[in-house]
C-alpha positions in Angstrom: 0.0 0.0 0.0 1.4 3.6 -1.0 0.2 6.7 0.0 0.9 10.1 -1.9 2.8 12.7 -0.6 0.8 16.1 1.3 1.9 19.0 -0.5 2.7 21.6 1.6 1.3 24.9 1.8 3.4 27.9 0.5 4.7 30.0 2.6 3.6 33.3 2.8 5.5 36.6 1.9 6.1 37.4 5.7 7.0 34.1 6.4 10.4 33.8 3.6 13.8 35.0 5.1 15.8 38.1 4.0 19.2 36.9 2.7 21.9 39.2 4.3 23.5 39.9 0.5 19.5 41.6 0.2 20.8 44.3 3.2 22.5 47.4 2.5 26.3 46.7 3.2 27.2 50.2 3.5 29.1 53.2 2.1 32.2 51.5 -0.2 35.3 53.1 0.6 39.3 52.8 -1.1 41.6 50.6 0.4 44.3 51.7 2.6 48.2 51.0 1.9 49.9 48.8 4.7 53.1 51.2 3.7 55.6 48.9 5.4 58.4 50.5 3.6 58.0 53.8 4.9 57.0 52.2 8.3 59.7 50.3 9.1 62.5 53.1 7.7 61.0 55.4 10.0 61.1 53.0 12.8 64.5 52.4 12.4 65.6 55.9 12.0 63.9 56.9 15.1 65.2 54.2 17.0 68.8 53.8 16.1 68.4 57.8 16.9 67.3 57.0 20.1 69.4 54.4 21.3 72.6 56.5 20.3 71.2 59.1 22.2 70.7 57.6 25.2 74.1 55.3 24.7 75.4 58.7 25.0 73.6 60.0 27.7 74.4 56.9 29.7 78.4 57.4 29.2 78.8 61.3 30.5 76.5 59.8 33.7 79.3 57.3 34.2 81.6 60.8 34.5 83.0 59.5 30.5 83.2 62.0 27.8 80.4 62.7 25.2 80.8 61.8 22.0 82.4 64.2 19.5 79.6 64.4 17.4 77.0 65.3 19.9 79.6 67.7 21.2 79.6 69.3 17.1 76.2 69.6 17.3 75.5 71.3 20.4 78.3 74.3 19.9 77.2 74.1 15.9 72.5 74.8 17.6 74.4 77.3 19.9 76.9 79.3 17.9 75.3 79.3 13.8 72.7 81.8 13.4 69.2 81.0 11.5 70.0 82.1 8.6 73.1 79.8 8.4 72.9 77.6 5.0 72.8 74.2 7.2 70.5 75.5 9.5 68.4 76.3 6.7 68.5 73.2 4.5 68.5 71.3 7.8 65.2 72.7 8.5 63.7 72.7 4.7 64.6 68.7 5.1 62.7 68.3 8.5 59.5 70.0 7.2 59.7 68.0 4.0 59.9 64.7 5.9 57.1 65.7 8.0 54.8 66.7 4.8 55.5 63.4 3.9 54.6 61.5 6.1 51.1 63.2 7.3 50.6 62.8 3.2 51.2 59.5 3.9 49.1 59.1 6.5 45.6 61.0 5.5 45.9 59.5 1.8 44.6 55.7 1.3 47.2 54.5 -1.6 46.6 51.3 -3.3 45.8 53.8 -6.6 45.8 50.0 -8.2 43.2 48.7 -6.7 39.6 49.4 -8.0 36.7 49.1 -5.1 34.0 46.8 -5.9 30.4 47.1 -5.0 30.1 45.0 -1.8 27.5 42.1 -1.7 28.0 41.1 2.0 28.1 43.6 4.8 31.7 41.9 6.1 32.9 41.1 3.1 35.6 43.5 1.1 36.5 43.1 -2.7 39.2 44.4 -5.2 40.0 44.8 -8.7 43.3 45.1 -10.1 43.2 47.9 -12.7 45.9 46.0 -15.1 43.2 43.1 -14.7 40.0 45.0 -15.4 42.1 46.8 -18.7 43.3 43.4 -19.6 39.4 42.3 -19.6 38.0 45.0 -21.2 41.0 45.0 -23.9 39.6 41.2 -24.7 35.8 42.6 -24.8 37.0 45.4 -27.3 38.4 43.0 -30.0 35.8 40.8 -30.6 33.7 43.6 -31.9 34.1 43.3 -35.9 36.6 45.5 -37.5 38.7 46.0 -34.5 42.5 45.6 -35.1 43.8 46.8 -32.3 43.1 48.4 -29.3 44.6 49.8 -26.2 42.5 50.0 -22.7 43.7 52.3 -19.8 41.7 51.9 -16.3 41.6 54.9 -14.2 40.1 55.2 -10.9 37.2 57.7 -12.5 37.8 57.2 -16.2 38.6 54.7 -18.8 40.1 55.8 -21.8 40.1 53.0 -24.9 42.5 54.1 -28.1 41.2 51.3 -30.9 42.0 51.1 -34.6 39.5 49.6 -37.4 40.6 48.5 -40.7 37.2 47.9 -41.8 33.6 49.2 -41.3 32.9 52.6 -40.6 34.5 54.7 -37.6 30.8 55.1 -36.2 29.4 51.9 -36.3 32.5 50.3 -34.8 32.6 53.4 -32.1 29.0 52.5 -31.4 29.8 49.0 -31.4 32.5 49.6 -28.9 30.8 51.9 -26.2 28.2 49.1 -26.5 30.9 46.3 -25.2 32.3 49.0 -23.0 29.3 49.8 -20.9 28.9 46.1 -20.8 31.9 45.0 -19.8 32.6 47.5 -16.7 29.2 46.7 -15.7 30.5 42.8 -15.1 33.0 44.1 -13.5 31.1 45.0 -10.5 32.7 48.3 -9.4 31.7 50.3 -6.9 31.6 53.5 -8.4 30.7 53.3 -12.5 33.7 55.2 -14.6 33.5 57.5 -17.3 33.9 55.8 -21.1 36.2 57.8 -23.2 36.8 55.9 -26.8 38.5 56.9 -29.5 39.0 54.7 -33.4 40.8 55.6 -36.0 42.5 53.9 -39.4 45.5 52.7 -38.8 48.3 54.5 -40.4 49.3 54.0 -43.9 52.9 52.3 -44.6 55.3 53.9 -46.6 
């Protein structure tokens, strides 16, 4: 003996989960450089600085001599005026350091990486711009009467340089912007960049 199966009443509109990727996952910001380089040079300016310093310090406690340098510097802060050359380009070096590193500090580098739009609210993603030319350079020559073509990804802008040896400039322009708004719309980007294209013949030989 068999019996059938009970179907199951559907479920109503209240009653079906939201999926989390449905939420809003917030405002999509640049990523920020780790800038080890710069880092750890500072770190190790400031503290082999600071441990000759205090080495220093250390020795004239223990009723030794300081060290000839420190002893330079010292009667060179206390007898050059401010207007001396070395004072001056001593100076111009500090302030430049310093402008470099608060640029360093309130700017996000990574220029390289594009942000894309953001699916899940803990859950960050990337896009190389060599890698998002690279796919768009592919997209560009299968449209017919492309010969060549040459992609550059911006953070704001992508500019494409292609050249058709057949077919009219405008249809293969058209043709082109078409694949183009395609194309950075699989990309997923955060923020949509401007399309600049340009075609042209290519240049005659001889």
């Amino acid at each position: 003996m068999t019996t059938a199966p009970v179907p199951r009443p559907a479920p109503d509109a209240d009653d079906v989960p939201v999926l989390a990727e449905s939420a809003s996952a917030g405002p999509v910001r640049r990523f920020w450089a780790v800038r080890r380089i710069p880092a750890a040079l500072l770190a190790a300016l400031v503290l082999g600085g600071a441990g000759l310093l205090l080495y220093d310090v250390a020795a004239v406690r223990a009723d030794r001599s300081a060290m000839a340098w420190r002893r330079e510097l010292a009667d060179g802060l206390a007898t050059r005026p401010l207007d001396d050359t070395w004072v001056v380009l001593g100076a111009a070096l500090a302030v430049v350091l310093g402008v470099w590193l608060l640029v360093l500090a309130v700017t996000p580098g990574l220029r390289a990486v594009l942000p894309m739009r953001r699916e899940h609210a803990d859950v960050r993603a990337g896009l190389d711009r060599e890698a998002a030319a690279l796919t768009l350079r592919d997209r560009v020559m299968e449209v017919s009467g492309v010969q060549s073509v040459r992609v550059k990804v911006g953070r704001g802008k992508v500019a494409v340089r292609a050249v058709s040896h057949f077919r009219a400039l405008d249809e293969v322009r058209a043709d082109v912007e078409t694949v183009l708004a395609a194309g950075v719309e699989e990309l997923g980007l955060a923020r949509r960049p401007a399309l600049t294209v340009r075609v042209a013949r290519p240049p005659r030989k001889g």
